[in-house]
mmCIF file of C-alpha atoms and ligand atoms in Angstrom:
data_model
loop_
_atom_site.group_PDB
_atom_site.id
_atom_site.type_symbol
_atom_site.label_atom_id
_atom_site.label_comp_id
_atom_site.label_asym_id
_atom_site.label_seq_id
_atom_site.Cartn_x
_atom_site.Cartn_y
_atom_site.Cartn_z
ATOM 1 C CA MET A 1 182.672 106.052 -95.238
ATOM 2 C CA SER A 2 182.254 109.431 -96.677
ATOM 3 C CA HIS A 3 180.100 107.858 -99.225
ATOM 4 C CA ILE A 4 177.745 106.668 -96.654
ATOM 5 C CA ASP A 5 177.770 110.029 -95.310
ATOM 6 C CA CYS A 6 176.508 111.705 -98.705
ATOM 7 C CA SER A 7 173.743 109.461 -99.269
ATOM 8 C CA GLY A 8 172.397 110.098 -95.582
ATOM 9 C CA ALA A 9 172.355 113.850 -96.420
ATOM 10 C CA ASP A 10 170.472 112.877 -99.449
ATOM 11 C CA VAL A 11 167.861 111.218 -97.868
ATOM 12 C CA VAL A 12 167.430 114.130 -95.083
ATOM 13 C CA VAL A 13 166.970 116.818 -97.890
ATOM 14 C CA LEU A 14 164.369 114.324 -99.510
ATOM 15 C CA LYS A 15 162.551 114.004 -96.319
ATOM 16 C CA TYR A 16 162.356 117.815 -96.047
ATOM 17 C CA MET A 17 161.106 118.661 -99.359
ATOM 18 C CA LYS A 18 158.303 115.800 -98.470
ATOM 19 C CA THR A 19 157.804 117.737 -95.387
ATOM 20 C CA GLY A 20 157.296 120.986 -97.165
ATOM 21 C CA ILE A 21 154.809 119.467 -99.725
ATOM 22 C CA SER A 22 152.669 118.146 -97.142
ATOM 23 C CA ILE A 23 152.224 121.803 -95.315
ATOM 24 C CA VAL A 24 151.476 122.903 -98.388
ATOM 25 C CA LEU A 25 148.651 120.151 -99.333
ATOM 26 C CA ALA A 26 147.408 120.410 -95.346
ATOM 27 C CA THR A 27 147.030 124.610 -96.143
ATOM 28 C CA LEU A 28 145.312 123.882 -99.355
ATOM 29 C CA LEU A 29 142.722 121.204 -98.164
ATOM 30 C CA HIS A 30 142.083 123.383 -94.893
ATOM 31 C CA LEU A 31 140.840 126.327 -97.101
ATOM 32 C CA GLN A 32 138.374 123.694 -98.658
ATOM 33 C CA THR A 33 136.661 122.972 -95.694
ATOM 34 C CA ALA A 34 133.959 125.848 -95.363
ATOM 35 C CA ARG A 35 132.452 123.623 -98.476
ATOM 36 C CA SER A 36 133.302 120.116 -97.901
ATOM 37 C CA GLN A 37 131.330 117.255 -95.812
ATOM 38 C CA SER A 38 131.728 113.986 -94.091
ATOM 39 C CA ALA A 39 132.305 111.527 -96.325
ATOM 40 C CA THR A 40 129.209 108.972 -97.779
ATOM 41 C CA PHE A 41 129.254 105.474 -98.928
ATOM 42 C CA ASP A 42 127.558 103.967 -101.898
ATOM 43 C CA ILE A 43 127.824 100.593 -101.259
ATOM 44 C CA THR A 44 126.476 97.504 -103.467
ATOM 45 C CA TYR A 45 126.156 94.176 -101.681
ATOM 46 C CA ALA A 46 126.299 90.590 -102.973
ATOM 47 C CA GLY A 47 125.764 87.191 -100.934
ATOM 48 C CA PHE A 48 125.005 89.363 -97.428
ATOM 49 C CA THR A 49 122.675 88.498 -95.207
ATOM 50 C CA PRO A 50 120.649 91.587 -93.907
ATOM 51 C CA GLU A 51 122.011 91.464 -90.347
ATOM 52 C CA ALA A 52 125.747 91.606 -92.358
ATOM 53 C CA GLU A 53 124.465 94.291 -94.403
ATOM 54 C CA ALA A 54 123.604 96.342 -91.263
ATOM 55 C CA ALA A 55 127.012 95.524 -89.626
ATOM 56 C CA PHE A 56 128.771 96.509 -92.543
ATOM 57 C CA GLU A 57 126.485 99.742 -93.067
ATOM 58 C CA TYR A 58 127.433 100.196 -89.630
ATOM 59 C CA ALA A 59 131.181 100.245 -90.199
ATOM 60 C CA ALA A 60 131.248 102.651 -92.939
ATOM 61 C CA ASP A 61 129.170 104.932 -90.896
ATOM 62 C CA ILE A 62 132.059 104.957 -88.603
ATOM 63 C CA TRP A 63 134.668 106.016 -91.224
ATOM 64 C CA SER A 64 132.299 108.384 -92.682
ATOM 65 C CA THR A 65 132.220 110.003 -89.125
ATOM 66 C CA TYR A 66 136.033 110.474 -89.743
ATOM 67 C CA LEU A 67 136.452 111.432 -93.408
ATOM 68 C CA ILE A 68 135.439 114.233 -95.392
ATOM 69 C CA SER A 69 134.973 113.966 -98.862
ATOM 70 C CA ASP A 70 132.331 115.755 -101.471
ATOM 71 C CA VAL A 71 132.710 112.451 -103.599
ATOM 72 C CA PRO A 72 130.876 109.383 -102.314
ATOM 73 C CA ILE A 73 132.876 106.514 -101.765
ATOM 74 C CA LYS A 74 131.467 104.058 -104.106
ATOM 75 C CA VAL A 75 132.230 99.758 -102.560
ATOM 76 C CA ASN A 76 131.526 96.855 -103.853
ATOM 77 C CA ALA A 77 131.152 94.207 -101.042
ATOM 78 C CA LYS A 78 130.860 90.467 -101.588
ATOM 79 C CA MET A 79 130.725 87.616 -98.963
ATOM 80 C CA VAL A 80 132.670 84.440 -100.545
ATOM 81 C CA PHE A 81 134.256 81.671 -99.501
ATOM 82 C CA LEU A 82 138.388 82.441 -99.037
ATOM 83 C CA LEU A 83 140.979 80.638 -97.563
ATOM 84 C CA PRO A 84 140.444 79.175 -94.010
ATOM 85 C CA GLY A 85 141.994 81.794 -91.624
ATOM 86 C CA GLN A 86 141.299 84.830 -93.662
ATOM 87 C CA LEU A 87 138.577 87.284 -92.922
ATOM 88 C CA GLY A 88 138.658 89.662 -95.954
ATOM 89 C CA ILE A 89 140.774 91.114 -98.885
ATOM 90 C CA THR A 90 140.198 94.647 -100.423
ATOM 91 C CA PHE A 91 141.536 95.950 -103.207
ATOM 92 C CA PRO A 92 141.461 99.850 -103.894
ATOM 93 C CA ASN A 93 141.015 101.209 -107.284
ATOM 94 C CA GLY A 94 143.979 103.458 -108.147
ATOM 95 C CA GLU A 95 144.142 106.822 -109.973
ATOM 96 C CA LYS A 96 147.616 108.790 -110.429
ATOM 97 C CA ASN A 97 148.856 111.998 -111.920
ATOM 98 C CA PHE A 98 145.430 113.646 -111.296
ATOM 99 C CA SER A 99 145.113 117.481 -110.969
ATOM 100 C CA GLY A 100 146.353 118.392 -107.146
ATOM 101 C CA ALA A 101 147.897 114.881 -106.606
ATOM 102 C CA PRO A 102 150.614 115.439 -103.873
ATOM 103 C CA TYR A 103 153.229 113.232 -105.565
ATOM 104 C CA ALA A 104 153.637 112.931 -109.570
ATOM 105 C CA ASP A 105 153.743 109.202 -110.541
ATOM 106 C CA VAL A 106 152.666 107.850 -107.530
ATOM 107 C CA TRP A 107 149.289 105.611 -107.110
ATOM 108 C CA TYR A 108 146.501 106.593 -104.729
ATOM 109 C CA ALA A 109 143.195 105.058 -103.802
ATOM 110 C CA SER A 110 140.502 106.557 -106.329
ATOM 111 C CA CYS A 111 138.634 107.359 -102.803
ATOM 112 C CA LEU A 112 141.431 109.501 -102.360
ATOM 113 C CA ALA A 113 142.068 111.081 -105.074
ATOM 114 C CA ASN A 114 138.502 111.865 -105.525
ATOM 115 C CA ALA A 115 138.572 113.539 -102.444
ATOM 116 C CA ILE A 116 141.209 115.504 -103.176
ATOM 117 C CA THR A 117 140.164 116.767 -106.355
ATOM 118 C CA GLY A 118 136.454 117.050 -105.266
ATOM 119 C CA VAL A 119 135.953 115.661 -108.810
ATOM 120 C CA GLU A 120 134.576 111.172 -109.204
ATOM 121 C CA LEU A 121 137.638 110.532 -111.367
ATOM 122 C CA ASN A 122 136.277 107.163 -112.194
ATOM 123 C CA PRO A 123 132.467 107.296 -112.848
ATOM 124 C CA GLY A 124 131.209 103.941 -113.249
ATOM 125 C CA GLU A 125 133.920 102.284 -111.434
ATOM 126 C CA ALA A 126 133.811 101.166 -108.091
ATOM 127 C CA ASP A 127 136.558 102.732 -105.300
ATOM 128 C CA ILE A 128 137.027 100.091 -103.055
ATOM 129 C CA ASP A 129 136.113 96.117 -103.541
ATOM 130 C CA VAL A 130 135.852 94.195 -100.480
ATOM 131 C CA PHE A 131 135.826 90.249 -100.000
ATOM 132 C CA LEU A 132 134.621 88.713 -96.873
ATOM 133 C CA ASN A 133 135.116 85.147 -95.938
ATOM 134 C CA THR A 134 131.342 83.682 -95.861
ATOM 135 C CA SER A 135 132.717 80.871 -93.667
ATOM 136 C CA ALA A 136 134.548 82.933 -90.993
ATOM 137 C CA ASN A 137 132.760 82.697 -87.155
ATOM 138 C CA TRP A 138 131.398 86.160 -87.718
ATOM 139 C CA TYR A 139 129.536 88.211 -84.796
ATOM 140 C CA PHE A 140 127.290 90.464 -86.936
ATOM 141 C CA GLY A 141 126.305 92.564 -83.888
ATOM 142 C CA THR A 142 127.605 96.503 -83.715
ATOM 143 C CA ASP A 143 127.754 96.820 -80.424
ATOM 144 C CA GLY A 144 131.745 95.377 -80.307
ATOM 145 C CA ASN A 145 130.597 92.075 -77.732
ATOM 146 C CA PRO A 146 131.451 89.074 -79.868
ATOM 147 C CA GLY A 147 131.540 85.795 -78.345
ATOM 148 C CA PRO A 148 135.070 84.269 -77.396
ATOM 149 C CA THR A 149 135.336 82.157 -80.808
ATOM 150 C CA GLN A 150 133.385 84.892 -82.828
ATOM 151 C CA TYR A 151 135.358 87.634 -85.462
ATOM 152 C CA ASP A 152 133.595 90.938 -84.836
ATOM 153 C CA PHE A 153 132.417 91.717 -88.201
ATOM 154 C CA VAL A 154 132.389 95.404 -87.620
ATOM 155 C CA SER A 155 135.995 95.379 -86.532
ATOM 156 C CA THR A 156 136.907 93.681 -89.364
ATOM 157 C CA VAL A 157 135.074 95.597 -92.401
ATOM 158 C CA LEU A 158 136.391 98.817 -90.695
ATOM 159 C CA HIS A 159 140.028 97.533 -91.117
ATOM 160 C CA GLU A 160 139.399 96.411 -94.688
ATOM 161 C CA LEU A 161 137.792 100.051 -95.887
ATOM 162 C CA CYS A 162 141.255 101.383 -94.153
ATOM 163 C CA HIS A 163 143.094 99.583 -96.750
ATOM 164 C CA GLY A 164 140.430 100.962 -99.793
ATOM 165 C CA LEU A 165 141.507 104.192 -98.036
ATOM 166 C CA GLY A 166 144.894 103.869 -99.307
ATOM 167 C CA PHE A 167 146.464 102.093 -96.129
ATOM 168 C CA LEU A 168 148.521 99.598 -98.426
ATOM 169 C CA SER A 169 151.511 99.085 -99.946
ATOM 170 C CA LEU A 170 151.988 98.681 -103.625
ATOM 171 C CA GLY A 171 155.434 96.429 -102.937
ATOM 172 C CA ASN A 172 155.740 92.732 -103.992
ATOM 173 C CA VAL A 173 158.195 90.052 -104.010
ATOM 174 C CA GLU A 174 158.683 87.641 -106.977
ATOM 175 C CA ASP A 175 161.431 84.874 -106.418
ATOM 176 C CA THR A 176 164.781 86.951 -105.725
ATOM 177 C CA THR A 177 163.463 90.043 -106.431
ATOM 178 C CA GLY A 178 161.347 93.135 -104.917
ATOM 179 C CA SER A 179 159.454 95.816 -106.608
ATOM 180 C CA PHE A 180 157.101 98.441 -106.336
ATOM 181 C CA GLY A 181 154.175 98.513 -108.875
ATOM 182 C CA LEU A 182 154.390 94.968 -110.076
ATOM 183 C CA ILE A 183 151.258 93.636 -108.855
ATOM 184 C CA PHE A 184 148.953 91.776 -111.519
ATOM 185 C CA ALA A 185 145.006 90.991 -111.416
ATOM 186 C CA GLU A 186 146.360 87.186 -111.869
ATOM 187 C CA SER A 187 147.610 87.633 -108.967
ATOM 188 C CA PHE A 188 144.568 87.418 -106.748
ATOM 189 C CA ALA A 189 142.955 84.366 -108.803
ATOM 190 C CA PRO A 190 140.416 83.396 -108.279
ATOM 191 C CA LEU A 191 139.272 86.531 -107.052
ATOM 192 C CA VAL A 192 138.497 89.189 -110.073
ATOM 193 C CA THR A 193 137.989 92.735 -109.012
ATOM 194 C CA SER A 194 134.992 94.735 -110.698
ATOM 195 C CA PHE A 195 137.268 97.631 -112.172
ATOM 196 C CA THR A 196 139.738 96.920 -114.788
ATOM 197 C CA TRP A 197 143.091 96.699 -112.618
ATOM 198 C CA PRO A 198 145.267 99.209 -113.443
ATOM 199 C CA ASP A 199 148.555 98.793 -115.078
ATOM 200 C CA LEU A 200 150.822 99.710 -112.124
ATOM 201 C CA ASP A 201 153.673 100.534 -114.374
ATOM 202 C CA THR A 202 156.474 99.867 -111.708
ATOM 203 C CA LEU A 203 155.116 102.980 -109.470
ATOM 204 C CA PRO A 204 154.544 103.132 -105.678
ATOM 205 C CA GLY A 205 151.688 103.927 -103.804
ATOM 206 C CA ALA A 206 151.293 107.147 -101.302
ATOM 207 C CA PHE A 207 151.477 105.103 -98.704
ATOM 208 C CA ASP A 208 154.861 103.654 -99.829
ATOM 209 C CA MET A 209 156.231 106.911 -100.025
ATOM 210 C CA TRP A 210 157.108 107.032 -96.451
ATOM 211 C CA LEU A 211 158.732 103.980 -95.816
ATOM 212 C CA LEU A 212 162.110 103.354 -94.481
ATOM 213 C CA ASN A 213 164.596 100.152 -93.581
ATOM 214 C CA ASN A 214 166.521 100.295 -90.677
ATOM 215 C CA ALA A 215 169.614 102.555 -91.881
ATOM 216 C CA ASP A 216 166.811 105.420 -92.190
ATOM 217 C CA VAL A 217 166.685 105.113 -96.219
ATOM 218 C CA LEU A 218 163.337 105.573 -98.094
ATOM 219 C CA LEU A 219 162.472 102.337 -99.632
ATOM 220 C CA THR A 220 161.459 104.362 -103.083
ATOM 221 C CA THR A 221 164.724 105.580 -103.404
ATOM 222 C CA LEU A 222 166.167 101.813 -103.820
ATOM 223 C CA ASP A 223 166.022 100.182 -107.259
ATOM 224 C CA ASN A 224 162.949 98.898 -108.416
ATOM 225 C CA PRO A 225 162.901 95.993 -108.913
ATOM 226 C CA SER A 226 165.926 94.588 -107.449
ATOM 227 C CA ALA A 227 167.221 92.106 -104.842
ATOM 228 C CA GLY A 228 168.124 94.803 -102.507
ATOM 229 C CA LEU A 229 164.151 95.576 -102.226
ATOM 230 C CA LYS A 230 163.455 92.170 -101.441
ATOM 231 C CA THR A 231 165.975 92.126 -98.631
ATOM 232 C CA ALA A 232 164.298 95.272 -97.174
ATOM 233 C CA PHE A 233 160.482 94.105 -97.379
ATOM 234 C CA THR A 234 161.633 90.977 -95.574
ATOM 235 C CA SER A 235 164.239 92.298 -93.083
ATOM 236 C CA ASN A 236 161.686 92.734 -90.425
ATOM 237 C CA ALA A 237 163.037 96.430 -90.036
ATOM 238 C CA ILE A 238 160.882 98.579 -92.039
ATOM 239 C CA TYR A 239 159.241 101.694 -90.459
ATOM 240 C CA LEU A 240 156.999 104.099 -91.539
ATOM 241 C CA GLU A 241 158.091 107.569 -90.665
ATOM 242 C CA SER A 242 156.312 110.743 -91.776
ATOM 243 C CA PRO A 243 155.755 114.527 -90.123
ATOM 244 C CA MET A 244 152.467 113.377 -89.021
ATOM 245 C CA VAL A 245 153.142 109.898 -87.767
ATOM 246 C CA LEU A 246 156.073 111.397 -85.710
ATOM 247 C CA ALA A 247 153.947 114.701 -84.189
ATOM 248 C CA THR A 248 151.265 111.679 -83.216
ATOM 249 C CA ASN A 249 153.821 109.260 -82.084
ATOM 250 C CA GLY A 250 156.992 110.460 -81.165
ATOM 251 C CA GLU A 251 158.464 108.145 -83.202
ATOM 252 C CA SER A 252 158.143 106.287 -86.340
ATOM 253 C CA GLY A 253 155.525 103.027 -86.655
ATOM 254 C CA ARG A 254 156.676 100.092 -87.315
ATOM 255 C CA ILE A 255 155.872 98.009 -90.401
ATOM 256 C CA TYR A 256 154.623 94.406 -90.283
ATOM 257 C CA ALA A 257 157.501 92.718 -92.752
ATOM 258 C CA PRO A 258 158.275 88.949 -91.724
ATOM 259 C CA SER A 259 161.447 87.111 -93.464
ATOM 260 C CA THR A 260 158.700 85.672 -95.728
ATOM 261 C CA PHE A 261 157.176 87.805 -98.097
ATOM 262 C CA THR A 262 153.091 87.804 -98.065
ATOM 263 C CA LEU A 263 151.324 89.816 -100.603
ATOM 264 C CA GLY A 264 148.518 91.614 -98.913
ATOM 265 C CA SER A 265 150.071 91.177 -95.925
ATOM 266 C CA SER A 266 153.338 92.047 -95.610
ATOM 267 C CA LEU A 267 153.992 95.805 -95.771
ATOM 268 C CA SER A 268 150.458 96.389 -95.817
ATOM 269 C CA HIS A 269 150.131 96.759 -91.830
ATOM 270 C CA TRP A 270 151.840 97.668 -88.589
ATOM 271 C CA ASN A 271 153.859 95.188 -86.885
ATOM 272 C CA GLU A 272 151.499 92.722 -85.070
ATOM 273 C CA GLY A 273 154.411 91.893 -82.001
ATOM 274 C CA THR A 274 154.970 95.796 -81.598
ATOM 275 C CA TYR A 275 151.185 96.637 -81.556
ATOM 276 C CA PRO A 276 149.275 93.496 -80.021
ATOM 277 C CA VAL A 277 145.795 93.436 -79.123
ATOM 278 C CA GLY A 278 144.710 95.989 -76.808
ATOM 279 C CA ASP A 279 147.312 98.407 -78.353
ATOM 280 C CA PRO A 280 145.477 101.310 -79.188
ATOM 281 C CA ASN A 281 147.309 100.620 -82.748
ATOM 282 C CA GLU A 282 146.334 97.237 -82.725
ATOM 283 C CA PHE A 283 143.583 98.130 -85.552
ATOM 284 C CA MET A 284 145.938 98.012 -88.760
ATOM 285 C CA THR A 285 147.908 94.815 -87.838
ATOM 286 C CA PRO A 286 147.857 91.809 -89.691
ATOM 287 C CA PHE A 287 145.955 89.395 -87.825
ATOM 288 C CA ALA A 288 142.436 89.824 -85.875
ATOM 289 C CA ALA A 289 141.836 88.092 -82.420
ATOM 290 C CA ASP A 290 138.471 86.527 -81.811
ATOM 291 C CA GLY A 291 136.550 87.496 -78.988
ATOM 292 C CA HIS A 292 137.924 91.121 -79.759
ATOM 293 C CA ALA A 293 136.592 94.214 -81.121
ATOM 294 C CA ASN A 294 137.838 97.552 -82.084
ATOM 295 C CA HIS A 295 135.584 99.859 -83.687
ATOM 296 C CA ILE A 296 138.387 102.976 -83.636
ATOM 297 C CA PRO A 297 141.459 103.327 -85.991
ATOM 298 C CA GLY A 298 143.778 104.519 -83.434
ATOM 299 C CA PRO A 299 146.232 107.432 -83.451
ATOM 300 C CA LEU A 300 149.483 106.052 -85.846
ATOM 301 C CA THR A 301 146.766 104.717 -88.782
ATOM 302 C CA LEU A 302 144.716 108.048 -88.545
ATOM 303 C CA ALA A 303 148.452 110.033 -89.002
ATOM 304 C CA VAL A 304 149.131 108.203 -91.938
ATOM 305 C CA LEU A 305 145.403 108.421 -93.886
ATOM 306 C CA ASP A 306 146.145 112.312 -93.131
ATOM 307 C CA GLU A 307 149.445 112.032 -94.419
ATOM 308 C CA ILE A 308 148.250 110.603 -97.598
ATOM 309 C CA GLY A 309 145.887 113.074 -98.424
ATOM 310 C CA TRP A 310 142.867 112.412 -96.812
ATOM 311 C CA GLU A 311 141.303 115.331 -94.617
ATOM 312 C CA ILE A 312 139.952 113.699 -91.254
ATOM 313 C CA THR A 313 137.433 115.421 -89.068
ATOM 314 C CA ASP A 314 138.784 116.623 -86.051
ATOM 315 C CA GLY A 315 137.821 115.793 -82.142
ATOM 316 C CA LEU A 316 136.836 112.260 -82.728
ATOM 317 C CA PRO A 317 137.828 109.463 -80.669
ATOM 318 C CA ILE A 318 141.269 108.261 -82.357
ATOM 319 C CA THR A 319 141.865 105.160 -79.318
ATOM 320 C CA ASN A 320 139.892 102.512 -78.123
ATOM 321 C CA ILE A 321 140.585 103.070 -74.788
ATOM 322 C CA THR A 322 137.503 100.927 -73.347
ATOM 323 C CA ALA A 323 138.424 97.789 -75.013
ATOM 324 C CA PRO A 324 139.449 95.277 -73.014
ATOM 325 C CA ALA A 325 142.433 93.069 -74.359
ATOM 326 C CA ALA A 326 140.939 89.346 -74.553
ATOM 327 C CA PRO A 327 141.979 86.914 -71.728
ATOM 328 C CA LEU A 328 143.492 84.431 -73.540
ATOM 329 C CA MET A 329 145.379 84.991 -77.200
ATOM 330 C CA VAL A 330 147.186 83.019 -80.112
ATOM 331 C CA PHE A 331 149.880 84.894 -81.758
ATOM 332 C CA PRO A 332 150.380 84.293 -84.725
ATOM 333 C CA ASN A 333 147.119 83.422 -85.840
ATOM 334 C CA PRO A 334 146.916 81.745 -88.750
ATOM 335 C CA ALA A 335 150.184 79.678 -87.165
ATOM 336 C CA THR A 336 152.668 77.459 -89.317
ATOM 337 C CA THR A 337 155.522 76.249 -86.789
ATOM 338 C CA GLY A 338 154.787 77.492 -83.122
ATOM 339 C CA ILE A 339 152.104 79.401 -81.051
ATOM 340 C CA SER A 340 152.733 81.867 -78.354
ATOM 341 C CA LEU A 341 149.896 82.459 -75.838
ATOM 342 C CA SER A 342 149.586 85.424 -73.736
ATOM 343 C CA GLY A 343 146.597 87.332 -72.074
ATOM 344 C CA ASP A 344 145.358 87.118 -68.041
ATOM 345 C CA ALA A 345 144.701 83.659 -68.432
ATOM 346 C CA MET A 346 148.048 82.978 -68.509
ATOM 347 C CA GLN A 347 148.975 84.562 -65.131
ATOM 348 C CA ASP A 348 147.922 81.268 -63.543
ATOM 349 C CA ALA A 349 147.210 79.036 -66.074
ATOM 350 C CA GLU A 350 147.596 75.274 -65.157
ATOM 351 C CA SER A 351 147.652 73.295 -68.166
ATOM 352 C CA ILE A 352 146.621 73.722 -72.127
ATOM 353 C CA GLN A 353 144.785 71.309 -74.284
ATOM 354 C CA ILE A 354 144.394 71.704 -78.403
ATOM 355 C CA PHE A 355 141.314 70.277 -79.725
ATOM 356 C CA SER A 356 140.510 70.054 -83.472
ATOM 357 C CA ALA A 357 137.621 71.218 -85.010
ATOM 358 C CA THR A 358 135.845 67.932 -84.979
ATOM 359 C CA GLY A 359 136.669 67.869 -81.159
ATOM 360 C CA ASN A 360 139.276 65.523 -80.821
ATOM 361 C CA ARG A 361 141.952 66.355 -78.349
ATOM 362 C CA ILE A 362 145.195 66.703 -80.315
ATOM 363 C CA LEU A 363 147.721 67.618 -77.149
ATOM 364 C CA ILE A 364 147.709 68.234 -73.532
ATOM 365 C CA SER A 365 150.379 70.320 -71.690
ATOM 366 C CA ASP A 366 151.370 71.501 -68.396
ATOM 367 C CA ALA A 367 151.121 75.595 -68.272
ATOM 368 C CA THR A 368 153.568 76.874 -71.101
ATOM 369 C CA THR A 369 153.405 80.449 -73.070
ATOM 370 C CA THR A 370 155.196 78.933 -76.367
ATOM 371 C CA LEU A 371 153.930 75.321 -78.170
ATOM 372 C CA SER A 372 155.082 73.829 -81.248
ATOM 373 C CA ILE A 373 152.336 73.151 -83.703
ATOM 374 C CA SER A 374 154.918 71.471 -86.693
ATOM 375 C CA GLN A 375 153.448 68.360 -86.174
ATOM 376 C CA LEU A 376 149.799 69.186 -86.660
ATOM 377 C CA PRO A 377 147.955 69.465 -89.827
ATOM 378 C CA ALA A 378 146.554 72.853 -91.353
ATOM 379 C CA GLY A 379 142.840 73.562 -90.176
ATOM 380 C CA TRP A 380 141.160 75.242 -87.073
ATOM 381 C CA TYR A 381 141.776 74.473 -83.744
ATOM 382 C CA THR A 382 140.593 75.428 -80.254
ATOM 383 C CA VAL A 383 143.480 75.897 -77.432
ATOM 384 C CA TYR A 384 141.655 75.456 -73.936
ATOM 385 C CA VAL A 385 143.704 77.042 -70.909
ATOM 386 C CA GLN A 386 142.625 75.782 -67.444
ATOM 387 C CA THR A 387 143.349 77.958 -64.511
ATOM 388 C CA ALA A 388 142.104 77.380 -60.726
ATOM 389 C CA THR A 389 139.089 79.381 -61.326
ATOM 390 C CA ALA A 390 138.080 79.284 -64.908
ATOM 391 C CA MET A 391 138.856 77.816 -68.443
ATOM 392 C CA TYR A 392 139.419 80.099 -71.361
ATOM 393 C CA THR A 393 139.349 79.208 -74.929
ATOM 394 C CA CYS A 394 140.893 80.736 -78.417
ATOM 395 C CA ARG A 395 140.617 79.239 -81.555
ATOM 396 C CA PHE A 396 143.482 79.566 -84.435
ATOM 397 C CA THR A 397 144.016 78.535 -87.633
ATOM 398 C CA ILE A 398 147.206 76.446 -88.669
ATOM 399 C CA LEU A 399 148.302 76.983 -92.190
ATOM 400 C CA GLU A 400 149.921 74.452 -94.561
ATOM 401 C CA HIS A 401 153.571 73.773 -93.582
HETATM 402 ZN ZN1 ZN B 501 144.568 94.332 -93.576
#
């Protein structure tokens, strides 16, 4: 027992050290504000229609108002065919051990490194590559009012750009081993980044520095790579705790860490079930709801960006308090074996039907909030919920079982 107490004490000391460092950093950044300005984006588009481009621009403008940087953020935006159920994938370029880096031997999104140093550290290279699924049912309007089966493009771009700003983990799982900084360009084939994928060299990212397991142990203090990291990454009990998150939220934020690890989804989002659609922190959860928009990052996400080194403009809205929750939601989406239905429609639901993408009725059921879908093949489906007064629909995806 005494051994456990000792290691607990070490963790506490380590946390306080980090608190000290971030206070110093915040002070330095504060001194710089006189010469800083809102961030600007320099975006190169491929495969975009004019309306898609305008919506992307609108999303980048929203981030511009929140972030402060003297160095333009360079983005390559591409519309491509992704797997059904995927809306977008984002790859930030990275820098480490630059002048003014808050931690040595830790990766920072290059746009963040540029913002911290005030110097463009990666001339000629993009900071962020964003790939968006050309086959998704997008709503390209900028008024946050998608149709019931449409995905709000602005919301998705805001979310993807947030990963590009450094809201992501460099954790990975290969067979029985979990690791930080062992993600390779081949992992994303056939997608290829516009910049040379850096040798991550088993180093964590700035976001990873604040992840705890449910024994309050910092994941970056565990052996890397190790079976223990895989156990943690798939424990469904990972938390992000930092001084700014605690100040904002009163407690740590819960990270998405399901029992099956998915690169790009696990660890790099808030937990879907903890922050469902309509929650002020829904913005950086792994699943998007159709028929729903959110153009405001939310307090937890902004606290994390602040913690990893971004200077955030004061006085802007941090929650999407006016966004209504969709009347019918499917979780998880995409799904594999079962779905849960929620939302106001379920309160007086009378019957439920599921139709395939080609319009065949696959299932009819009395009102229930959970349905097994393990017998259904992969693809797009629409669930219809009939109440005494209305019919509600929600589209969802079933992945290969
Ligand atoms: Zn995401």
